[in-house]
PDB file of C-alpha atoms in Angstrom:
ATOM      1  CA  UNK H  15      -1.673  36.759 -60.440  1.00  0.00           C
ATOM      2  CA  UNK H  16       0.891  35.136 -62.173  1.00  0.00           C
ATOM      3  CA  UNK H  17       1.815  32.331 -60.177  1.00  0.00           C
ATOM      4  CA  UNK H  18       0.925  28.505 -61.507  1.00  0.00           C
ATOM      5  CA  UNK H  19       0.637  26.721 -58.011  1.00  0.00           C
ATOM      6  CA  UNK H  20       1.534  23.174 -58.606  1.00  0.00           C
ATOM      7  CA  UNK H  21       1.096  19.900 -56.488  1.00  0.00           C
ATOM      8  CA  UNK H  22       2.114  17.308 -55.082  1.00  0.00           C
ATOM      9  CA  UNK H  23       5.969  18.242 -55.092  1.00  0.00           C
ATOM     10  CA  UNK H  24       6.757  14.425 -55.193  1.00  0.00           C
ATOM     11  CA  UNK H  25       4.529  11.586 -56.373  1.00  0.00           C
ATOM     12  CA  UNK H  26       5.099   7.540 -55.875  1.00  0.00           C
ATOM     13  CA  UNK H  27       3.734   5.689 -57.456  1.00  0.00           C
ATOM     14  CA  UNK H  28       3.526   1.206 -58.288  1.00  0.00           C
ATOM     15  CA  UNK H  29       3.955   0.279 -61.685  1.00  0.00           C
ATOM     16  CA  UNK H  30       0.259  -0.293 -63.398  1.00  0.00           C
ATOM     17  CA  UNK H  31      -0.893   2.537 -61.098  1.00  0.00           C
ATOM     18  CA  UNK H  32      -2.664   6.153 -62.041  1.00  0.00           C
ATOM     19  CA  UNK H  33       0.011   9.102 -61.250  1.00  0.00           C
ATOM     20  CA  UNK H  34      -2.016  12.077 -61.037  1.00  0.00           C
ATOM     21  CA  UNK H  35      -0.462  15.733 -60.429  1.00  0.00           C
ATOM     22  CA  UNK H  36      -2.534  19.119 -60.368  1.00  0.00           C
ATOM     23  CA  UNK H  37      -2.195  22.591 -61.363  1.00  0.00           C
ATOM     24  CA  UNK H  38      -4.140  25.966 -59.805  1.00  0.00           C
ATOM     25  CA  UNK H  39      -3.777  29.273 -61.807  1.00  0.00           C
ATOM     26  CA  UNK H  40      -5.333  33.191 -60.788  1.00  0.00           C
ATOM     27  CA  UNK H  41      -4.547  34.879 -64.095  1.00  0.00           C
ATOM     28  CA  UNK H  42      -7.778  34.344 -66.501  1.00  0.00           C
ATOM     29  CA  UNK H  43      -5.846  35.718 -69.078  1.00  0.00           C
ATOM     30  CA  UNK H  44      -3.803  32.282 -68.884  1.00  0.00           C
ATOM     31  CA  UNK H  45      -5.402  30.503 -72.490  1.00  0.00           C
ATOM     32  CA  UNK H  46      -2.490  27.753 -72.944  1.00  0.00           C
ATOM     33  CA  UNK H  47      -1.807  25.275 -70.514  1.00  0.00           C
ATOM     34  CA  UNK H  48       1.407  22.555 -71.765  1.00  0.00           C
ATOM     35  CA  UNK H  49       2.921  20.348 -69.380  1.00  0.00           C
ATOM     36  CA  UNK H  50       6.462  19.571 -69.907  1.00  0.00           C
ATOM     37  CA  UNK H  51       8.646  16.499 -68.807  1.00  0.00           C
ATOM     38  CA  UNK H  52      12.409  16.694 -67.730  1.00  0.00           C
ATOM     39  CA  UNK H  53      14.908  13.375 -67.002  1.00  0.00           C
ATOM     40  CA  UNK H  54      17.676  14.121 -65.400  1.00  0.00           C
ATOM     41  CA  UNK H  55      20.640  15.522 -66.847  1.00  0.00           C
ATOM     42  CA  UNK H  56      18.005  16.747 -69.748  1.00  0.00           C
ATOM     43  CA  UNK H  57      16.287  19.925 -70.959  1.00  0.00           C
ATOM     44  CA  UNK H  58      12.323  19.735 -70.301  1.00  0.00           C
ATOM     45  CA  UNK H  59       9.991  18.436 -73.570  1.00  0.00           C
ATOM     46  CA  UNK H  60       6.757  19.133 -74.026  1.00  0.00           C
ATOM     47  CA  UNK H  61       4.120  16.102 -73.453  1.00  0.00           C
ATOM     48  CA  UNK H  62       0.853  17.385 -73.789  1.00  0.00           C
ATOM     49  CA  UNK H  63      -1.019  20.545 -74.357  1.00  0.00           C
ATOM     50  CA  UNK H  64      -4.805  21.840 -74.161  1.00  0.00           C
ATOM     51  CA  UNK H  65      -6.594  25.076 -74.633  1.00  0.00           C
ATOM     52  CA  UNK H  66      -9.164  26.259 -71.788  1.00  0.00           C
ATOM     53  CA  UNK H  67     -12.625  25.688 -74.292  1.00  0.00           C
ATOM     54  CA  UNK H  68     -11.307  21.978 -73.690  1.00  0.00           C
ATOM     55  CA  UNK H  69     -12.378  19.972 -70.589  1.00  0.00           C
ATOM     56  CA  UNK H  70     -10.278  17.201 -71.627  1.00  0.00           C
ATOM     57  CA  UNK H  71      -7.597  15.885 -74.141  1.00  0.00           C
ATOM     58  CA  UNK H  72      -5.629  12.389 -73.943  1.00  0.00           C
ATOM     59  CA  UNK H  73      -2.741  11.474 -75.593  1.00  0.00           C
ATOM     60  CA  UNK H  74      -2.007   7.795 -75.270  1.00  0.00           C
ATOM     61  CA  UNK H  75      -1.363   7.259 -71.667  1.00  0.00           C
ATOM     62  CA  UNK H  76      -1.473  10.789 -70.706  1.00  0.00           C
ATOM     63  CA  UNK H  77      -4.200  12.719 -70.117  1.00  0.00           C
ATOM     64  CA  UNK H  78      -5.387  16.871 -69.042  1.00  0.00           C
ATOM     65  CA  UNK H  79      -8.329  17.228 -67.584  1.00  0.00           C
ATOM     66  CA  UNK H  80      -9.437  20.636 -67.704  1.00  0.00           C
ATOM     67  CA  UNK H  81     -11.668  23.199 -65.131  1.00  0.00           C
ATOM     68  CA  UNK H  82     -12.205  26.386 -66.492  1.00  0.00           C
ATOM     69  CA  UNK H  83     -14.419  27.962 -63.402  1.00  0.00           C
ATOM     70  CA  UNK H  84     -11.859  25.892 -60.678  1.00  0.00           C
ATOM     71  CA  UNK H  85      -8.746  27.508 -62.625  1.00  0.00           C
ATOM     72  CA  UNK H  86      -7.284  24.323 -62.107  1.00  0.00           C
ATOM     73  CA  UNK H  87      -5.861  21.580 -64.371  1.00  0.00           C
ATOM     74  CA  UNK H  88      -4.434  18.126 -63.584  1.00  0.00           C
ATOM     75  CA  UNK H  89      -2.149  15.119 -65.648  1.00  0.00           C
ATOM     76  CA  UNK H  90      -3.499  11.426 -65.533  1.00  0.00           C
ATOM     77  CA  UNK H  91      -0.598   9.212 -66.031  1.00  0.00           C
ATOM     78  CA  UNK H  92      -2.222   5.765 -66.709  1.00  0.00           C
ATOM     79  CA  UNK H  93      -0.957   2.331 -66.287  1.00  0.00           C
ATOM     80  CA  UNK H  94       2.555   4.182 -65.019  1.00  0.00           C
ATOM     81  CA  UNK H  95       5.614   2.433 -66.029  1.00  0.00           C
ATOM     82  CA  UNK H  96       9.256   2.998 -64.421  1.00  0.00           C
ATOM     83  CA  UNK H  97      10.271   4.588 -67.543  1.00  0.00           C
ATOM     84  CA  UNK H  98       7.494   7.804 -66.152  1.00  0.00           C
ATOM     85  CA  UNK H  99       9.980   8.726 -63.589  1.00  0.00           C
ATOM     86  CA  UNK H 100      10.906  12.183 -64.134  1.00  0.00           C
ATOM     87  CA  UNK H 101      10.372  15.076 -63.083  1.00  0.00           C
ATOM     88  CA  UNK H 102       6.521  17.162 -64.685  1.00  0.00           C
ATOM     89  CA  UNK H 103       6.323  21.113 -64.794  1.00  0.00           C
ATOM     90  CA  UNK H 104       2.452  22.490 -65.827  1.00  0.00           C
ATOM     91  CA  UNK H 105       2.609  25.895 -67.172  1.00  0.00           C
ATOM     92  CA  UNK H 106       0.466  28.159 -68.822  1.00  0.00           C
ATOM     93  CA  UNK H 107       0.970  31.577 -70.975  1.00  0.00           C
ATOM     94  CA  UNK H 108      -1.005  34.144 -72.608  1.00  0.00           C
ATOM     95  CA  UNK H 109      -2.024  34.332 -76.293  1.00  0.00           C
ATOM     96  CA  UNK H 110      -0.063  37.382 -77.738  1.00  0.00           C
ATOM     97  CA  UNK H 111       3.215  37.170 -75.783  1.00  0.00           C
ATOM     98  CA  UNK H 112       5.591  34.200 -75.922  1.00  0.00           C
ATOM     99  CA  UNK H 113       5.401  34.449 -71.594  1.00  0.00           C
ATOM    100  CA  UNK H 114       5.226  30.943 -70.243  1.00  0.00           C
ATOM    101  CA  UNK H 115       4.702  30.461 -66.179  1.00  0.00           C
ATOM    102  CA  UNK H 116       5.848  26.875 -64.920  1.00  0.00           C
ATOM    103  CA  UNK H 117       5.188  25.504 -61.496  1.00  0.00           C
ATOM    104  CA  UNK H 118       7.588  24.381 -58.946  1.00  0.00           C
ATOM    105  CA  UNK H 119       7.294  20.694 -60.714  1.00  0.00           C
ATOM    106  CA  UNK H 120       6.891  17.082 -59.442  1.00  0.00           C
ATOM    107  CA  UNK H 121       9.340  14.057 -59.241  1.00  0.00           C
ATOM    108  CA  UNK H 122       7.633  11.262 -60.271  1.00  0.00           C
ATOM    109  CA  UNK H 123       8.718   8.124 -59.162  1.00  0.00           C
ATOM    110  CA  UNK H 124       7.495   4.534 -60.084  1.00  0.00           C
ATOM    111  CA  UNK H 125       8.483   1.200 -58.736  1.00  0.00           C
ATOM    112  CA  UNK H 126       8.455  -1.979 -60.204  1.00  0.00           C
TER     113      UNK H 126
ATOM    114  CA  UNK S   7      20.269  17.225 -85.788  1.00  0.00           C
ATOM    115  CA  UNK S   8      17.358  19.509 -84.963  1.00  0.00           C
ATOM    116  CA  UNK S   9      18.684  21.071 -81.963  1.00  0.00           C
ATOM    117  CA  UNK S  10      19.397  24.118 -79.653  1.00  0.00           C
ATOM    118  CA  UNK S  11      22.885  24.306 -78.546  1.00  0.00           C
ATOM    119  CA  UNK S  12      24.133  26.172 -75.193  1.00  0.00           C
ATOM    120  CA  UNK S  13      28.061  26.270 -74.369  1.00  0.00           C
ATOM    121  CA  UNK S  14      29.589  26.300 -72.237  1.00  0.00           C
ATOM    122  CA  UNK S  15      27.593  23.235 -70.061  1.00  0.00           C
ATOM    123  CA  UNK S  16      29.551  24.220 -66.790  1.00  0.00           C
ATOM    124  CA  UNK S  17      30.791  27.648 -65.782  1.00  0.00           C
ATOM    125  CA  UNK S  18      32.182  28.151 -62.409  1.00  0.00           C
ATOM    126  CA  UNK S  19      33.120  32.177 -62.464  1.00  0.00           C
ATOM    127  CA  UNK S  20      33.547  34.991 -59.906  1.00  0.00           C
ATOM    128  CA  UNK S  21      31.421  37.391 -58.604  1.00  0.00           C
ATOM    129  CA  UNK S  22      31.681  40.716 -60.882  1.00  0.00           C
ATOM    130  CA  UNK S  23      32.946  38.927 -63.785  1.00  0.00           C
ATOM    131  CA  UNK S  24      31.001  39.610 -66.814  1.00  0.00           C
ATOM    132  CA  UNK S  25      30.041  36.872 -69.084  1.00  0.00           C
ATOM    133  CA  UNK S  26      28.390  35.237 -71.858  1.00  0.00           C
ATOM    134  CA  UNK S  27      26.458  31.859 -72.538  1.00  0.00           C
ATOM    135  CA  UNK S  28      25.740  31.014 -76.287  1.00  0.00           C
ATOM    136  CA  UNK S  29      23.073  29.883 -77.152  1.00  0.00           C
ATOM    137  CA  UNK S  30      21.968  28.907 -80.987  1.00  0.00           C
ATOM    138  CA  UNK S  31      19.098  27.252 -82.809  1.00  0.00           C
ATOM    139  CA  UNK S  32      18.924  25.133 -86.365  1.00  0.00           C
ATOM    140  CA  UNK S  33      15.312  24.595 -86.619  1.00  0.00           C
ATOM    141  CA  UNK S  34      14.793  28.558 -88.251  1.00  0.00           C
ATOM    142  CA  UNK S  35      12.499  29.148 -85.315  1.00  0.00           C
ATOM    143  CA  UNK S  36      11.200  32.938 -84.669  1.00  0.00           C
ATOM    144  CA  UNK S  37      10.679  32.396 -80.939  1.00  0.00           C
ATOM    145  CA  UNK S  38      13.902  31.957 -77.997  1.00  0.00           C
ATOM    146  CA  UNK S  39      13.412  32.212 -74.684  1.00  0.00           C
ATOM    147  CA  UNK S  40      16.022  32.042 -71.192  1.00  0.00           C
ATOM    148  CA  UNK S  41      15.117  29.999 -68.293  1.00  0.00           C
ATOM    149  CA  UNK S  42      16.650  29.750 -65.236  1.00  0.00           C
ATOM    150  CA  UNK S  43      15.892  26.336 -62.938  1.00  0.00           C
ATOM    151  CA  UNK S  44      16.462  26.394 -59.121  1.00  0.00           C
ATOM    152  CA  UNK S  45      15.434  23.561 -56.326  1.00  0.00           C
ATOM    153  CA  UNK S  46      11.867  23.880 -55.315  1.00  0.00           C
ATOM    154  CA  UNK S  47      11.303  26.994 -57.431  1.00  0.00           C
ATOM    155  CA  UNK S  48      10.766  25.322 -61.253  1.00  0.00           C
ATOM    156  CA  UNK S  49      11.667  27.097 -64.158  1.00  0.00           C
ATOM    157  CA  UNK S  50      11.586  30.605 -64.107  1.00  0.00           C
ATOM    158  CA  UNK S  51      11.820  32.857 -67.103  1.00  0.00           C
ATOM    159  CA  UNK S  52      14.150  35.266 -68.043  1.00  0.00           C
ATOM    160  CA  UNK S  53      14.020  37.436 -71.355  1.00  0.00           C
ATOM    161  CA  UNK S  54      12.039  36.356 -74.214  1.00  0.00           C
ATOM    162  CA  UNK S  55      12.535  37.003 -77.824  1.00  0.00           C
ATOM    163  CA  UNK S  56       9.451  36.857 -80.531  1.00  0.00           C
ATOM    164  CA  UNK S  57      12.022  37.789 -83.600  1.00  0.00           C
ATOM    165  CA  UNK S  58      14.827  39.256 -84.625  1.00  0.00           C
ATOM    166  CA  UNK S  59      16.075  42.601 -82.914  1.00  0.00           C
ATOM    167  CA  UNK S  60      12.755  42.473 -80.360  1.00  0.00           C
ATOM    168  CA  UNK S  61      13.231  40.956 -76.965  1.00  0.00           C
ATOM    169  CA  UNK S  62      11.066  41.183 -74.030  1.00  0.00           C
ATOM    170  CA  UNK S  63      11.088  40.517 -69.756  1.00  0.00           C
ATOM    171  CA  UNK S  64      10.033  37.376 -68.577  1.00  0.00           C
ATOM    172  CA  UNK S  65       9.894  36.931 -64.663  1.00  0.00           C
ATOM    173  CA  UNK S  66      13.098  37.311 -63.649  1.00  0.00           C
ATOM    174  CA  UNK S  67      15.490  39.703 -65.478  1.00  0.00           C
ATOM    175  CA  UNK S  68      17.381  41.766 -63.466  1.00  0.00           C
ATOM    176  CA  UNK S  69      20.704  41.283 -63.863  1.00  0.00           C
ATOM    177  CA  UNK S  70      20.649  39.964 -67.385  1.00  0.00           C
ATOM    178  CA  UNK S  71      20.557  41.490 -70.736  1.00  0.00           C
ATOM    179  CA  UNK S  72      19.835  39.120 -74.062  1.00  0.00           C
ATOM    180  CA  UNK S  73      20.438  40.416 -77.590  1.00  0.00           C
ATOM    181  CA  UNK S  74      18.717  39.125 -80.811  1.00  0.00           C
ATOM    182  CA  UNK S  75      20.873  40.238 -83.987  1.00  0.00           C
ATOM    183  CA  UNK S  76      20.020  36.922 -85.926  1.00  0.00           C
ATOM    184  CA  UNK S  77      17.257  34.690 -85.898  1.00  0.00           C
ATOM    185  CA  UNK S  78      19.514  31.751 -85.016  1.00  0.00           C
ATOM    186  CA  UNK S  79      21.287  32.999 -81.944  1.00  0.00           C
ATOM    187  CA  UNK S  80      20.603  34.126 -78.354  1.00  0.00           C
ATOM    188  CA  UNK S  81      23.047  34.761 -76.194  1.00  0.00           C
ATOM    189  CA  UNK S  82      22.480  35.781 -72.301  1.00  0.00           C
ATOM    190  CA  UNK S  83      24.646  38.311 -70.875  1.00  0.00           C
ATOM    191  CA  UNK S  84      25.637  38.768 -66.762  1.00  0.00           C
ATOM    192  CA  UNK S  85      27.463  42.321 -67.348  1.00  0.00           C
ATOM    193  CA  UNK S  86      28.350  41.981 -63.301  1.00  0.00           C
ATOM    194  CA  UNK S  87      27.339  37.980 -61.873  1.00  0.00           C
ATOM    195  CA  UNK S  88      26.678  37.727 -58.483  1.00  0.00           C
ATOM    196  CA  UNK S  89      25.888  34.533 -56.220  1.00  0.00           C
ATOM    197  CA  UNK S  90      22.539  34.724 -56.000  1.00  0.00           C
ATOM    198  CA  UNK S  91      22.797  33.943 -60.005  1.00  0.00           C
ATOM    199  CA  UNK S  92      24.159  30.386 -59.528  1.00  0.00           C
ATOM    200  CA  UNK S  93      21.817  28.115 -61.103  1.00  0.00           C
ATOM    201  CA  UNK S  94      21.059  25.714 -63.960  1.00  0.00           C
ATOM    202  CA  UNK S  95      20.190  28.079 -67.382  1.00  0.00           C
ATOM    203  CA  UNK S  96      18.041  26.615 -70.647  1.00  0.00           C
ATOM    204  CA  UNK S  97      17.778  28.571 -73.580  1.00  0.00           C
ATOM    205  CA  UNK S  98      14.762  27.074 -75.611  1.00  0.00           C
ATOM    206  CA  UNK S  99      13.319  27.974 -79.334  1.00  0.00           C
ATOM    207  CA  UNK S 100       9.888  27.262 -81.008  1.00  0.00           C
ATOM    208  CA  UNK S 101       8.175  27.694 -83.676  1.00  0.00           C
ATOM    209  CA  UNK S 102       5.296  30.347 -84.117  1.00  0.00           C
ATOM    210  CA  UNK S 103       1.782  28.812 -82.937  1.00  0.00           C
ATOM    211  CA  UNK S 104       0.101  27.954 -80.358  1.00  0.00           C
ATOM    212  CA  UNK S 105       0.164  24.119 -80.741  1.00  0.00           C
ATOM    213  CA  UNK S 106       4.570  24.062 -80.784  1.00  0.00           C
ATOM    214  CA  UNK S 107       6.234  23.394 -77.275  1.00  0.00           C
ATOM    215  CA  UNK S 108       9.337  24.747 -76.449  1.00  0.00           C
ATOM    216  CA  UNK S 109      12.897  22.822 -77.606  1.00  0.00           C
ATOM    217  CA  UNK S 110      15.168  22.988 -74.605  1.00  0.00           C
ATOM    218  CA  UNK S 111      18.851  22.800 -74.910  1.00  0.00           C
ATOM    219  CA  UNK S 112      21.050  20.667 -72.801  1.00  0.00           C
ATOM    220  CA  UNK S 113      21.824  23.297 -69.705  1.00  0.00           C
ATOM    221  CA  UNK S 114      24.138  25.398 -68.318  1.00  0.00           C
ATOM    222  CA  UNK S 115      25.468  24.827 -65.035  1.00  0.00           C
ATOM    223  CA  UNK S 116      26.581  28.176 -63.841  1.00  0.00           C
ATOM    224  CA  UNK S 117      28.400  29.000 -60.339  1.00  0.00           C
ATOM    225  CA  UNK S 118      29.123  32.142 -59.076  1.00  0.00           C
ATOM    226  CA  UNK S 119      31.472  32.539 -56.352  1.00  0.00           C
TER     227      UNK S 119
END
């Protein structure tokens, strides 16, 4: 119930190219979904973050896309540049606890 | 600097040995939070803390024990580490709201032997 299943658990990708990693969840309770990026050597920072009465939210080259009834969420990296490769944790919580579930992350890599 | 500071960054300690990792905040934030990062399982986390002198289990807290006497600091406490409690530790602060993502500090880097 309180797992956030996350996917692929490494992701190549060409330089121009769409990076796209997705997120399943059980607990409906979940009502805060961020997404998180970590380099190496670093602590994780947030990137983007959307509520579930959203389908969709884009921040420059990053955008959620949102499925309420699948219980799943994704992150569109566009036009990926080598400066993307890190490694992206999804996570979600629930509104009156400071509780936040990551997933098992994915290494991004992109090539020139 | 707005910043969350964790010391030490590397701790290599023996099993049984009870220790402490700071951790403290400058950003006056009301929410802290423990995290522990291990290959192929994410971050996972420990003890939460929503303001002063109230603390709270995350996923994974046996073993541990957090206090929260001031709104700036955090400290996690292994009263008796074992192996199985080698692994990378964040502490991380916020502020209240829904919208405000977590501040990580730099990482611990603690081995148990």
């Amino acid at each position: 119930q309180q797992q956030v299943k996350q996917s692929p658990q490494s992701l190549i990708v060409q330089k121009g190219g769409i990076s796209i990693i997705n997120c399943a969840y059980e607990n409906t309770a979940f009502d805060y979904f961020p997404w998180y990026q970590q380099f190496p050597g670093k602590g994780p920072a947030l990137l983007i973050a959307i509520r579930p009465d959203v389908s969709e939210k884009k921040e420059g080259r990053f955008t959620i896309s949102f499925n309420k009834s699948a219980k799943q969420f994704s992150l569109h990296i566009m036009d990926s540049q080598p400066g993307d490769s890190a490694t992206y944790f999804c996570a979600a919580s629930i509104g009156n606890t400071d509780k936040l579930i990551f997933g098992t992350g994915t290494r991004l890599q992109v090539f020139p | 600097e707005a910043q969350v500071t964790q010391n030490p960054r590397y701790l290599i300690t023996v099993t049984g040995k009870k220790l402490t990792v700071t951790c403290s905040q400058n950003m006056n934030h009301e929410y802290m939070s423990w995290y522990r990062q291990d290959p192929g399982l994410g971050l996972r986390q420990i003890y939460y803390s929503m303001n002063v002198e109230v603390t709270d289990k995350g996923d994974v807290p046996e073993g541990y024990k957090v206090s929260r006497k001031e709104k700036r600091n955090f400290p996690l406490i292994l009263e008796s580490p074992s192996p199985n409690q080698t692994s990378l530790y964040f502490c991380a602060s916020r502020q209240v709201g829904r919208g405000y993502g977590y501040t990580f500090g730099s990482g611990t880097r603690l081995t148990v032997v």
